[in-house]
mmCIF file of C-alpha atoms in Angstrom:
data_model
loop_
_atom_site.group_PDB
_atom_site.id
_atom_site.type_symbol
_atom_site.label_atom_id
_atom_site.label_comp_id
_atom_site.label_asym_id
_atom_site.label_seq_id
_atom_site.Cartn_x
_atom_site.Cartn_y
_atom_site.Cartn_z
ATOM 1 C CA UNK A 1 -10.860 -17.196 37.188
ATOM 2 C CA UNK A 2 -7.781 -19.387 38.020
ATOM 3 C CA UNK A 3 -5.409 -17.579 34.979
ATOM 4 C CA UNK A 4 -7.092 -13.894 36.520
ATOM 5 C CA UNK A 5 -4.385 -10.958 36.670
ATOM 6 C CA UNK A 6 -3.655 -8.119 35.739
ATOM 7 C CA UNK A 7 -3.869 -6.781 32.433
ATOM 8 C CA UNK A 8 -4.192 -3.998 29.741
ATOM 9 C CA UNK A 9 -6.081 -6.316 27.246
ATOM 10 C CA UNK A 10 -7.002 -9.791 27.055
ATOM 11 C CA UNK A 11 -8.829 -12.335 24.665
ATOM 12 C CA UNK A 12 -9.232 -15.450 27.078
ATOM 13 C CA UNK A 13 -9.544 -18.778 24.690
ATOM 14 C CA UNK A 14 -11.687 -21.396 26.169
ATOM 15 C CA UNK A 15 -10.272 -24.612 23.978
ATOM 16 C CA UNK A 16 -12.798 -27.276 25.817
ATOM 17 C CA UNK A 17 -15.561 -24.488 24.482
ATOM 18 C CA UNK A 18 -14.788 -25.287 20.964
ATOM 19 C CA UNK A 19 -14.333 -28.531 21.351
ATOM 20 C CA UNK A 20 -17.686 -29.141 22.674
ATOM 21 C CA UNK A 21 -19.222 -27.271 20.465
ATOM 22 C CA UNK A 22 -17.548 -29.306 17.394
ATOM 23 C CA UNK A 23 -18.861 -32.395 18.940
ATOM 24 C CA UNK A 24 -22.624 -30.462 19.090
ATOM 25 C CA UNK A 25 -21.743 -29.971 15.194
ATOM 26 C CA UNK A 26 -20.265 -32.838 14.286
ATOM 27 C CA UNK A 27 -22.708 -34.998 16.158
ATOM 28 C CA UNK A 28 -25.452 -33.305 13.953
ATOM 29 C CA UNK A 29 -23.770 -34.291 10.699
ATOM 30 C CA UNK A 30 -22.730 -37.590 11.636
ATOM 31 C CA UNK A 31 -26.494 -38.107 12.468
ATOM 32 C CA UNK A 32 -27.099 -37.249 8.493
ATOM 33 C CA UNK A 33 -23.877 -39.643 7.338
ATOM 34 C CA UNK A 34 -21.803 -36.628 6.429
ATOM 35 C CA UNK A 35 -18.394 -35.732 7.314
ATOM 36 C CA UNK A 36 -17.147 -31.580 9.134
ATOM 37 C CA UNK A 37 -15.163 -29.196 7.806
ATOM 38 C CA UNK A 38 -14.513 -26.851 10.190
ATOM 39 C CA UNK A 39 -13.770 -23.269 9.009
ATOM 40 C CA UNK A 40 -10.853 -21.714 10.437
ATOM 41 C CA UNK A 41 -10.238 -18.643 8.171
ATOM 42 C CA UNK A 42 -9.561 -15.040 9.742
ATOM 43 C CA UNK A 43 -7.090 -16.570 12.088
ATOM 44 C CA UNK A 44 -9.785 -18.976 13.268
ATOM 45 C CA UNK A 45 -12.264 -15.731 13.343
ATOM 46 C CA UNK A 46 -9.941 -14.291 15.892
ATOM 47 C CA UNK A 47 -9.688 -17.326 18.172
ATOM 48 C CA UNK A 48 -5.848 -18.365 16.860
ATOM 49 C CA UNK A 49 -6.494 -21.087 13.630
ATOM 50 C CA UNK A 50 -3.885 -23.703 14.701
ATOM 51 C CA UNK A 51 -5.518 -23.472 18.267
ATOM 52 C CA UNK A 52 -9.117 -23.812 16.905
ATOM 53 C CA UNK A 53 -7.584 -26.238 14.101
ATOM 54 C CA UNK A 54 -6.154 -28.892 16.513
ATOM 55 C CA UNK A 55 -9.256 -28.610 19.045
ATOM 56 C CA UNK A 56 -11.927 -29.057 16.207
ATOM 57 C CA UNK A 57 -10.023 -32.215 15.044
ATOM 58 C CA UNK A 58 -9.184 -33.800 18.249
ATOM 59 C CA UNK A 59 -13.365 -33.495 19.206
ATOM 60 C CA UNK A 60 -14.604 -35.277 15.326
ATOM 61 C CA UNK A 61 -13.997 -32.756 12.387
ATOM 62 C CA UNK A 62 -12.001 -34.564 10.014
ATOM 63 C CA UNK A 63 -10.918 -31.555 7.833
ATOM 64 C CA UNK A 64 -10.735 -27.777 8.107
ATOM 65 C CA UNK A 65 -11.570 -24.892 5.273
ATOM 66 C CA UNK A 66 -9.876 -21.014 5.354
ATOM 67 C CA UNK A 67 -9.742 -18.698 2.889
ATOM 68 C CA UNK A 68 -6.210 -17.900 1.801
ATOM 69 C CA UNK A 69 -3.587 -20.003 0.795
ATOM 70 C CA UNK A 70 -1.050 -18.423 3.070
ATOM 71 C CA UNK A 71 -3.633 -19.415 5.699
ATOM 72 C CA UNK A 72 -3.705 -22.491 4.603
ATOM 73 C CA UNK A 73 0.322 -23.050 4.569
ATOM 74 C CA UNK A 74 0.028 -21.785 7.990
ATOM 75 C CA UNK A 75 -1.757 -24.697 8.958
ATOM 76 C CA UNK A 76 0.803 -27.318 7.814
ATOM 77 C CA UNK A 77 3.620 -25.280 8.927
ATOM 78 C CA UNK A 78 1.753 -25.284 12.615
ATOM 79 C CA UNK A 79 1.865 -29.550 11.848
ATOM 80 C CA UNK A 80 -1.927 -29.954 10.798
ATOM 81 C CA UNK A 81 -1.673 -32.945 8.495
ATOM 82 C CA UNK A 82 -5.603 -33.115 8.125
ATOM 83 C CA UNK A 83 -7.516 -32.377 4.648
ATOM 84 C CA UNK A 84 -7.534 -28.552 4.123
ATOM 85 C CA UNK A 85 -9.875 -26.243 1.874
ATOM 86 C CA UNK A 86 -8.604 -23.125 0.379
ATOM 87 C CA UNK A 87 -10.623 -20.988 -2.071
ATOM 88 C CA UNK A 88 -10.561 -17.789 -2.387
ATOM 89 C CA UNK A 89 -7.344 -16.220 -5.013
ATOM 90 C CA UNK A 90 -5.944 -13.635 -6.656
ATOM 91 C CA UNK A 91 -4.117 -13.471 -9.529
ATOM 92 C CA UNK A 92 -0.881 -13.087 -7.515
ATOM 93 C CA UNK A 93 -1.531 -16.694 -5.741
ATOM 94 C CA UNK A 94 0.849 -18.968 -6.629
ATOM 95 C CA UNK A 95 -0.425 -22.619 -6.247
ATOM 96 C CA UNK A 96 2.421 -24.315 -6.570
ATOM 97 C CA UNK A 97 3.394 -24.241 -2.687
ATOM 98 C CA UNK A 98 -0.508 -25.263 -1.966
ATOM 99 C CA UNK A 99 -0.155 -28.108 -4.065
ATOM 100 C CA UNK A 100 2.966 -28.798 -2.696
ATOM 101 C CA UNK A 101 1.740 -29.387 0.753
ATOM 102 C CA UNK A 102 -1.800 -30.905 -0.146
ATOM 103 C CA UNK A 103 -3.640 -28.447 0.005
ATOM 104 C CA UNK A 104 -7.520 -28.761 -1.258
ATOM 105 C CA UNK A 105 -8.078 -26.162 -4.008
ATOM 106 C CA UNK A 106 -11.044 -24.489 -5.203
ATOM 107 C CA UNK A 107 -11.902 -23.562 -8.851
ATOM 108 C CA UNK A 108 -14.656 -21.287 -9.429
ATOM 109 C CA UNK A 109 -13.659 -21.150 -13.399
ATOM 110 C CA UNK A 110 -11.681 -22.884 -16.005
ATOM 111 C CA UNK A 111 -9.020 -20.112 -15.718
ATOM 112 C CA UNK A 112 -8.827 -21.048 -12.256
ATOM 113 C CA UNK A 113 -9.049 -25.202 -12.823
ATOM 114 C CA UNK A 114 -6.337 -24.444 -15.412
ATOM 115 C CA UNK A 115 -3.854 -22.282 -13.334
ATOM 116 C CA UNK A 116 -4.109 -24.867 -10.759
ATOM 117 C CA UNK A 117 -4.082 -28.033 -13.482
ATOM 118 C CA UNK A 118 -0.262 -25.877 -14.843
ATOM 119 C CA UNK A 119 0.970 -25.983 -11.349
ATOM 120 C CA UNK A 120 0.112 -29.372 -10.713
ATOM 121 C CA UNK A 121 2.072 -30.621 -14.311
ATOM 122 C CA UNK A 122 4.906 -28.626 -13.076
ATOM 123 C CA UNK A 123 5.372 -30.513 -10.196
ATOM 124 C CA UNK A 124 4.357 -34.075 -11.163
ATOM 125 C CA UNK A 125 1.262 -33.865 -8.909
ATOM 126 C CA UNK A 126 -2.215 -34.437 -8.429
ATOM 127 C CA UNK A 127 -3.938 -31.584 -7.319
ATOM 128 C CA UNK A 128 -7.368 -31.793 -5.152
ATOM 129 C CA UNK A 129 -9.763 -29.525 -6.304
ATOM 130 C CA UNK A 130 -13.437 -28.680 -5.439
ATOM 131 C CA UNK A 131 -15.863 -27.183 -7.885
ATOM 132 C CA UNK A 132 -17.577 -24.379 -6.627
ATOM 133 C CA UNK A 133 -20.931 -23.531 -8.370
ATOM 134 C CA UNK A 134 -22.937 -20.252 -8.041
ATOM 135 C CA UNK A 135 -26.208 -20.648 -6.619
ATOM 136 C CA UNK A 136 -27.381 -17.615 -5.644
ATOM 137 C CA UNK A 137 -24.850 -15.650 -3.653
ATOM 138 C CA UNK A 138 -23.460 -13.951 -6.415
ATOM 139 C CA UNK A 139 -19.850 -13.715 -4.746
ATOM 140 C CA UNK A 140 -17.168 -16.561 -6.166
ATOM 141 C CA UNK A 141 -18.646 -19.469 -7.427
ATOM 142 C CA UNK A 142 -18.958 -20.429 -11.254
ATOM 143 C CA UNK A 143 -21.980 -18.909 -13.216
ATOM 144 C CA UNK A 144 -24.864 -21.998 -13.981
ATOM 145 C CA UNK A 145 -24.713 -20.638 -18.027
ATOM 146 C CA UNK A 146 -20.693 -21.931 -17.302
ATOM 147 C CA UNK A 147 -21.142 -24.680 -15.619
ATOM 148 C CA UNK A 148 -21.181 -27.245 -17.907
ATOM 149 C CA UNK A 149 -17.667 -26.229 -19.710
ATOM 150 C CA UNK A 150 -16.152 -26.551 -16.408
ATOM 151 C CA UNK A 151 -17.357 -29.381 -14.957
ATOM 152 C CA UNK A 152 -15.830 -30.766 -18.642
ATOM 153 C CA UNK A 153 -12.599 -29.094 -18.180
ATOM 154 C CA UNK A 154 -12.307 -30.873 -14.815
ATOM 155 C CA UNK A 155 -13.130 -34.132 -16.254
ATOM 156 C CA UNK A 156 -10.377 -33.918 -19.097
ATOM 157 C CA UNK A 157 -8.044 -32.539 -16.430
ATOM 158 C CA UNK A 158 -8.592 -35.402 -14.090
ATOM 159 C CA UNK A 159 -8.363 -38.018 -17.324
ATOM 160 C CA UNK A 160 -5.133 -36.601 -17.937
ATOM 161 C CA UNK A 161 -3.878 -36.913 -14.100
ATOM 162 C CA UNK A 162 -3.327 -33.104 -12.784
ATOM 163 C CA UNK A 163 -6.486 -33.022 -11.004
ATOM 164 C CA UNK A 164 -8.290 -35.102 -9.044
ATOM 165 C CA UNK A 165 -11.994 -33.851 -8.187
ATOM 166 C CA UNK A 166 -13.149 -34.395 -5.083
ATOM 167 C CA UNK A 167 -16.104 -32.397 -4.399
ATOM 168 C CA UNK A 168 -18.453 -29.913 -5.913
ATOM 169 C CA UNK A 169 -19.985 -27.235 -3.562
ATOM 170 C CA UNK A 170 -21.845 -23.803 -3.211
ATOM 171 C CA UNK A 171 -22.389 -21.310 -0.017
ATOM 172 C CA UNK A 172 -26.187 -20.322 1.011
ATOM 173 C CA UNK A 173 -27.047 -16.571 1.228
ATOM 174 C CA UNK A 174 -29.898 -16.908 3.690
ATOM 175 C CA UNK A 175 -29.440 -19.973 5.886
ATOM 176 C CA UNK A 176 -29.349 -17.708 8.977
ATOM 177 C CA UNK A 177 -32.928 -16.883 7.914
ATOM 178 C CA UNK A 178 -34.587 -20.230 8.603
ATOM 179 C CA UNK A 179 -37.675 -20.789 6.053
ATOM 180 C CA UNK A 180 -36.196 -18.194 3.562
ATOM 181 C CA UNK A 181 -37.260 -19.161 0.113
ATOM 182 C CA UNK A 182 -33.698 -18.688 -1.589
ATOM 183 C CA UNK A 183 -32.612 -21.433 0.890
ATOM 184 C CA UNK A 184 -34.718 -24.157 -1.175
ATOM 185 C CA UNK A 185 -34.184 -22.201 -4.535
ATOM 186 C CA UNK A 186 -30.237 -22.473 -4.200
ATOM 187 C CA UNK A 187 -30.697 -26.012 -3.171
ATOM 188 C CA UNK A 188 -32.477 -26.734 -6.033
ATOM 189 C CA UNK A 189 -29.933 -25.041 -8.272
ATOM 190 C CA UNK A 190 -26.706 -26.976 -6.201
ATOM 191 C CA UNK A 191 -28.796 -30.562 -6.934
ATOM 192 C CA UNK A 192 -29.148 -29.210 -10.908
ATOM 193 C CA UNK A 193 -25.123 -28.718 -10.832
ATOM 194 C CA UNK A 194 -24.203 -31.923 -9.343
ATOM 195 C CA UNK A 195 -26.015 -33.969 -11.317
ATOM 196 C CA UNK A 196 -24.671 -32.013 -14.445
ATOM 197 C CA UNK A 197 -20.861 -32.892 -12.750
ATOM 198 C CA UNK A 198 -21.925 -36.610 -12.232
ATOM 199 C CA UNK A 199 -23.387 -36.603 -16.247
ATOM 200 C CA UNK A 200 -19.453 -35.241 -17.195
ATOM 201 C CA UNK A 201 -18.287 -38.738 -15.289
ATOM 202 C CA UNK A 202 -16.729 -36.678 -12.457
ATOM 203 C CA UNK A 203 -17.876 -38.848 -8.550
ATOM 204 C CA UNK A 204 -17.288 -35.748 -6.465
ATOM 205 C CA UNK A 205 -18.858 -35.673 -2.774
ATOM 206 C CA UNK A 206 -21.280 -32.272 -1.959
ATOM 207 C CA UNK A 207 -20.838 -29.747 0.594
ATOM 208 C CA UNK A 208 -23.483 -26.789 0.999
ATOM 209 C CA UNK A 209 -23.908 -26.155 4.000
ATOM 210 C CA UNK A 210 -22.804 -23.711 6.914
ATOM 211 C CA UNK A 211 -23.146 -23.177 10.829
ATOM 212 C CA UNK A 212 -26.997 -22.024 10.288
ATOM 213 C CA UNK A 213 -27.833 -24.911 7.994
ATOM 214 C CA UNK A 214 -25.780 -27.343 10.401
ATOM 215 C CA UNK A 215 -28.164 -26.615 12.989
ATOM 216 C CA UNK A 216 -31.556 -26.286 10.895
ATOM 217 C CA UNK A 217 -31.497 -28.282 7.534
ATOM 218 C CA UNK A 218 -30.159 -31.862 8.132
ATOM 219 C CA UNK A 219 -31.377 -32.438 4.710
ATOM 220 C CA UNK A 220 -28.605 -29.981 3.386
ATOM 221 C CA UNK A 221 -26.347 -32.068 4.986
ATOM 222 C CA UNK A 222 -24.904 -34.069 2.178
ATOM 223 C CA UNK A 223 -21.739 -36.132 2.611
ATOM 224 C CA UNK A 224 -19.839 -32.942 4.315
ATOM 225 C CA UNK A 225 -20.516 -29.471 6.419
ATOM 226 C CA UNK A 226 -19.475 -26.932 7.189
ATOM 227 C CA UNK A 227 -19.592 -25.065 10.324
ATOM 228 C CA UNK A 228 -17.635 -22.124 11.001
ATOM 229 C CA UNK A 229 -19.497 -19.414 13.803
ATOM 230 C CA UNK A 230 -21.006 -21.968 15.135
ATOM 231 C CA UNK A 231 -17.820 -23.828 16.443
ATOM 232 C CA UNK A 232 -16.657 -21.130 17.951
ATOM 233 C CA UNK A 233 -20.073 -21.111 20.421
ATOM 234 C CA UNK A 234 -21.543 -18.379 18.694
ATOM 235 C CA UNK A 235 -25.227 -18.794 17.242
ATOM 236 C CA UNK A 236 -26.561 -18.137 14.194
ATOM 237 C CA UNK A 237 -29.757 -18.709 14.493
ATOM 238 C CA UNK A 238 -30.726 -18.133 18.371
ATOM 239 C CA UNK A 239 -34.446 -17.573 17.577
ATOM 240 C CA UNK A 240 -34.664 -21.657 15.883
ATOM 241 C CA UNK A 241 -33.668 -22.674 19.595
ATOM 242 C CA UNK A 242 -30.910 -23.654 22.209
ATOM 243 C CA UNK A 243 -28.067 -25.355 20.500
ATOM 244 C CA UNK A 244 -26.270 -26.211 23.666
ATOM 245 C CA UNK A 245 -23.265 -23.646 22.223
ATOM 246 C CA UNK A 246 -20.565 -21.975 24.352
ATOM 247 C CA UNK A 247 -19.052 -19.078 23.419
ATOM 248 C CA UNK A 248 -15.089 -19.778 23.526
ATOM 249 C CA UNK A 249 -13.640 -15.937 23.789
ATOM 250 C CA UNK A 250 -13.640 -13.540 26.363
ATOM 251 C CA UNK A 251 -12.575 -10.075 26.475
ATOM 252 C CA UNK A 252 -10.972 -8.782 29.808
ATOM 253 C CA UNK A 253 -8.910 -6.203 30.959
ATOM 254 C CA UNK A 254 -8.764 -4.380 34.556
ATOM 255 C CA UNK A 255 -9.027 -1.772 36.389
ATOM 256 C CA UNK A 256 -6.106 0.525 36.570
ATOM 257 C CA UNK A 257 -7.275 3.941 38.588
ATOM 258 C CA UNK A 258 -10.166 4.431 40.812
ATOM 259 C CA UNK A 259 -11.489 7.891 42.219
ATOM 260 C CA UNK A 260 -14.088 9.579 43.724
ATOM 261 C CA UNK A 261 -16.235 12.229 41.850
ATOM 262 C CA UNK A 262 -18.056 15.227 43.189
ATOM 263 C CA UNK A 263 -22.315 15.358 41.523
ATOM 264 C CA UNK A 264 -21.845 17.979 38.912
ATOM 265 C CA UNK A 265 -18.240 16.301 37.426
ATOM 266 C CA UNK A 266 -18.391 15.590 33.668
ATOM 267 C CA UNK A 267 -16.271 12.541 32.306
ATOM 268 C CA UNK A 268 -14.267 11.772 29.305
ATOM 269 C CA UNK A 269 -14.467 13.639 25.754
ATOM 270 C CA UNK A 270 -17.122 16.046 24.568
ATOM 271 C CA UNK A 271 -18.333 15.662 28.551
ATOM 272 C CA UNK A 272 -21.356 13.712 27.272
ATOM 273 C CA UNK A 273 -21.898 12.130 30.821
ATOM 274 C CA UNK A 274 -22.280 14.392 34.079
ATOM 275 C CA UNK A 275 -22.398 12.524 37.748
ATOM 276 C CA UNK A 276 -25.572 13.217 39.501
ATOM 277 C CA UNK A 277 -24.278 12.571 42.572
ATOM 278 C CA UNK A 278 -21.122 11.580 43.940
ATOM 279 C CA UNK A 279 -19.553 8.105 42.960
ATOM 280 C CA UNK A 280 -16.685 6.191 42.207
ATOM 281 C CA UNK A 281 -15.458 5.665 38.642
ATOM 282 C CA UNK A 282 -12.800 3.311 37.824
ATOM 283 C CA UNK A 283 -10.605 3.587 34.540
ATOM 284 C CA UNK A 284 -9.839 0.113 32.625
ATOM 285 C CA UNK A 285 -6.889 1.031 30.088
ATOM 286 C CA UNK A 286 -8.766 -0.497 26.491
ATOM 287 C CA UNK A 287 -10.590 1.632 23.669
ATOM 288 C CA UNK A 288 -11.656 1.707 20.415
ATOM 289 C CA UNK A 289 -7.685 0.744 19.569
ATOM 290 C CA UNK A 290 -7.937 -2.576 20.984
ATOM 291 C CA UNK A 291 -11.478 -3.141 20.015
ATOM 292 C CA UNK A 292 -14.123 -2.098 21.940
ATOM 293 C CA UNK A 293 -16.309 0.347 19.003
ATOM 294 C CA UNK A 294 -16.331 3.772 19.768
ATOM 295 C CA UNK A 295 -20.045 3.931 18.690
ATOM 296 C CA UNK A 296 -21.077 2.236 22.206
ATOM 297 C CA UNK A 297 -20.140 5.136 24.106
ATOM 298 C CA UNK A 298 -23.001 5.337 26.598
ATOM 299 C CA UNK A 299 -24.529 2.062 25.552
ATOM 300 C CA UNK A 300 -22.334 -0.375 26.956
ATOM 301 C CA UNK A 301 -22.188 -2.065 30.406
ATOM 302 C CA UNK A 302 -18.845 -4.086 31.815
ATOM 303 C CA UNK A 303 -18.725 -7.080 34.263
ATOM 304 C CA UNK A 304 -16.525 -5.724 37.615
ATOM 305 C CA UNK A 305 -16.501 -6.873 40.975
ATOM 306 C CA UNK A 306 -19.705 -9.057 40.830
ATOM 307 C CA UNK A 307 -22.098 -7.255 38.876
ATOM 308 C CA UNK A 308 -22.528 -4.946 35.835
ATOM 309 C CA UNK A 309 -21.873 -1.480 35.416
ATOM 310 C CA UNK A 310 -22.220 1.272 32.807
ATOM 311 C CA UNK A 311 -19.418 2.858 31.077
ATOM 312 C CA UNK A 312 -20.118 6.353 31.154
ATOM 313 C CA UNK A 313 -18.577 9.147 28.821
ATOM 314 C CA UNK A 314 -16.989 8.173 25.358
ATOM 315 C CA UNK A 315 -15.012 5.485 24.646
ATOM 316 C CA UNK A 316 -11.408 6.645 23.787
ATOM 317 C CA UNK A 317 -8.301 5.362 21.671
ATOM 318 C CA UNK A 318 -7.149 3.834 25.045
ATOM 319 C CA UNK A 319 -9.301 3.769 27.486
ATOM 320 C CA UNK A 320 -12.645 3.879 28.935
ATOM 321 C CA UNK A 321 -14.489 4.853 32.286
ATOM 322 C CA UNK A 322 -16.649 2.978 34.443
ATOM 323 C CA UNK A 323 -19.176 4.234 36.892
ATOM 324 C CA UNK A 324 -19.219 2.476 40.257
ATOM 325 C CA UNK A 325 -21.564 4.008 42.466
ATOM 326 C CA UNK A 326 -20.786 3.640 45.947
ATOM 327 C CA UNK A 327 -19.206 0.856 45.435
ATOM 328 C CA UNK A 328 -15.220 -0.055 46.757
ATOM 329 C CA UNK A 329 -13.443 -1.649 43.688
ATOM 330 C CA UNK A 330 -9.323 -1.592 43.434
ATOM 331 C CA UNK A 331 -6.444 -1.009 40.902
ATOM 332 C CA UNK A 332 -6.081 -4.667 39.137
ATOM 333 C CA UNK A 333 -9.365 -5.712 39.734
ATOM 334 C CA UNK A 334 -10.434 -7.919 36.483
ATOM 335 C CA UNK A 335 -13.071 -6.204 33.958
ATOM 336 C CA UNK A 336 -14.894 -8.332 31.648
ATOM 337 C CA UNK A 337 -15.430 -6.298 28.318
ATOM 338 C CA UNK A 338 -17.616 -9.469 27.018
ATOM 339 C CA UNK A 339 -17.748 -12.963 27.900
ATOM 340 C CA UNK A 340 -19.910 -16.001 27.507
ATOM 341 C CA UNK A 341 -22.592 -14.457 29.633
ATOM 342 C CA UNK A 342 -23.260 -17.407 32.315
ATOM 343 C CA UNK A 343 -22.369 -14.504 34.818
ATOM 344 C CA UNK A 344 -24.649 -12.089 33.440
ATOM 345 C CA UNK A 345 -21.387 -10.469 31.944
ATOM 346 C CA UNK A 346 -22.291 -8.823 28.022
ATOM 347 C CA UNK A 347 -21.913 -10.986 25.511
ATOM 348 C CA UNK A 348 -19.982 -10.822 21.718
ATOM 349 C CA UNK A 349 -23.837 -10.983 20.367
ATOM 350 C CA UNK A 350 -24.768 -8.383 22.701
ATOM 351 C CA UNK A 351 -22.584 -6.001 21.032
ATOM 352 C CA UNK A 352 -23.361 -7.163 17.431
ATOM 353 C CA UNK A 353 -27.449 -6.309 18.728
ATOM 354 C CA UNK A 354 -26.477 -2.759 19.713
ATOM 355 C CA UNK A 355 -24.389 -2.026 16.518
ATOM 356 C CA UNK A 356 -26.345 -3.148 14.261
ATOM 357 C CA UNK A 357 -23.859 -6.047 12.914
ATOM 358 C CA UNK A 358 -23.026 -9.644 13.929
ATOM 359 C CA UNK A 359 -21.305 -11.542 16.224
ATOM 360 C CA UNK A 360 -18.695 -12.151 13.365
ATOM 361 C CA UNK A 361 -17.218 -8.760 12.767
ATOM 362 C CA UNK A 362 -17.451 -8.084 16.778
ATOM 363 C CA UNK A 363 -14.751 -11.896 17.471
ATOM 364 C CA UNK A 364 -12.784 -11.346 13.829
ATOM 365 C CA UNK A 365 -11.730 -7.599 15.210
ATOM 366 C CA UNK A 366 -10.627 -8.006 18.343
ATOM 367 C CA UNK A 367 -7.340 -9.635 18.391
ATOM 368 C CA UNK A 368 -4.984 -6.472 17.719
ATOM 369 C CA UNK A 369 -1.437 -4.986 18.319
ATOM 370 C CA UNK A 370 -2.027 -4.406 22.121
ATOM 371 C CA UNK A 371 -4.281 -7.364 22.903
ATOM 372 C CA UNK A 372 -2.687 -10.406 24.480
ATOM 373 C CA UNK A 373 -4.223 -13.847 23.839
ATOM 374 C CA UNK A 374 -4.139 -16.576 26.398
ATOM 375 C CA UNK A 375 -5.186 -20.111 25.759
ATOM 376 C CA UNK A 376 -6.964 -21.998 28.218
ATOM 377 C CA UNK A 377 -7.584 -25.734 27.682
ATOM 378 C CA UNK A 378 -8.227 -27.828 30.689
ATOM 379 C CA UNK A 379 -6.431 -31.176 28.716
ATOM 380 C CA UNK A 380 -2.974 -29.532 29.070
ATOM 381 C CA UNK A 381 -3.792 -28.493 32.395
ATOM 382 C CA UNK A 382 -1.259 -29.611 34.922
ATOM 383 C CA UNK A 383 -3.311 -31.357 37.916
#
């Protein structure tokens, strides 16, 4: 790799990654007429959101969606200018700096549509604000039995010019599952709910759905998606076909001891591993600290020097042990911990199979304390 030395711990970037795989995504839903959000919550699910943020925009998303305001205000203050969705409070929130820097504002209840409606007086503002109905996720999202008083509330708060509605939406619980019944049931239920806003005179666009319906249900499309795993090359639903998705992170370290073992020699904690015969172990200096789950101790393989190899013994707070046969490897020699797997190297959805989890939770948790992050994007590339 042209950026390769050496390093404790390393989350490699890959910005023309995400950008191609926004253009996949927002290829798809300009096919259907509707717009992209792309989701850059969780510091853009561990990727960095401002870098994710500018390369989903520059390759066709139009707007972006996190979770927090102080996400969100992290955005602007990075120089984002584009549409963005926040929607998920507590009662702490203030909205007042949101709506100060136009920020999009969800209100899953008319305590909610009013807290933000107060703010919005205060300042002499309009604030944007998207309806979120329940469908059948049973997280945030206002109750169907509710519905109607809200979508009235927001109606006599646009009429009296704090609000201005601009979209009503809902999240699917099953999309990943392609051909699950709830998908149709909650779609069914969203369609009930927008028609019940349009009947209170709101004209709000839809949004529904995610990375999984992106790539499945066209007809889910509406006027806006969107995609969050997805963009960031990771699939979530591998077994409905090849998406033409690259993974964009990378997790590398390298190697930082080497030495020969004797057969009988045991290795790391609890000596769960004993050589068989004589070989060559190297020592790359990450653990379960900086990411890598202690619960694929003798379970996991690493990329080095050309090929894969087994980590052998448990995987410590700091470190972690890899078996190289007979093989000559050296101090500094790059390790991939995961990658995108064109090599053959293990992959983030590799990991997510063996725990037990998803590729999510395995890209959210690695950028820590002692892991550096370097972006690599071929555009700012000097030639």
């Amino acid at each position: 790799m042209s950026d390769q030395h050496a390093y404790r711990a390393d989350l490699r970037i890959d910005v023309d990654a995400i950008r191609h795989n926004v253009r996949v995504l927002a290829g798809r839903a300009e096919a259907s007429g509707a717009r992209t959000m792309v989701i850059v919550k969780s510091d853009g699910y561990g990727h960095g959101a401002l870098t994710v943020g500018r390369a989903a925009l520059q390759a066709g998303a139009d707007r972006l969606g996190v979770a927090a305001i102080s996400e969100a205000l992290q955005l602007r203050e990075g120089g984002i200018t584009a549409p963005v969705l926040c929607w998920l409070f507590t009662e702490a929130d203030e909205f007042g700096p949101a709506i100060a820097a136009d920020i999009e504002l969800s209100a899953s209840s008319q305590a909610t549509l009013a807290r933000i409606a107060e703010a919005a007086a205060a300042q002499d503002r309009v604030a944007r604000v998207h309806l979120k109905i329940d469908t059948g996720l049973a997280r945030s999202g206002c109750p169907a039995e509710l519905w109607p008083a809200l979508v009235e509330a927001a109606a006599k708060a646009e009429a009296d010019g704090h609000v201005s509605v601009e979209a009503v939406w809902s999240h699917l619980a099953c999309a990943d599952e392609p051909g699950h019944t709830s998908i149709d049931m909650q779609a069914e239920r969203f369609h009930r709910a927008y028609e019940q806003a349009r009947a209170a005179g709101l004209d709000p666009i839809r949004h529904l759905a995610n990375s999984a319906a992106v790539l499945t249900r066209p007809d889910l499309h509406f006027e806006l998606v969107r995609p969050g795993i997805a963009a960031y090359g990771l699939d979530p639903v591998p077994e409905a076909g090849d998406h033409d998705l690259r993974p964009a992170m990378t997790f590398r370290s390298s190697v930082s001891l080497t030495k020969r073992v004797p057969a009988g020699e045991s290795v790391s904690y609890g000596h769960s591993w004993t050589a068989g015969t004589p070989t060559n172990l190297a020592l790359v200096p990450v653990g379960y600290a900086d990411g890598v789950p202690r619960n694929l101790s003798g379970r996991m393989e690493v990329w080095l020097a050309g090929r894969r190899r087994p980590v052998r013994g448990r995987v410590c707070m700091d470190q972690l042990v890899v078996d190289c046969g007979d093989d000559d490897v050296s101090e500094g020699d790059e390790v991939i911990i995961f990658g995108t797997g064109d090599r053959g190297e293990p992959t983030a959805a590799e990991w997510a199979d063996e725990l037990g989890t998803i590729h999510y939770e395995i890209v959210t948790g690695m950028y820590r304390p002692r892991v550096t992050r370097t972006v690599v994007d071929s555009e700012l590339e000097v030639p």
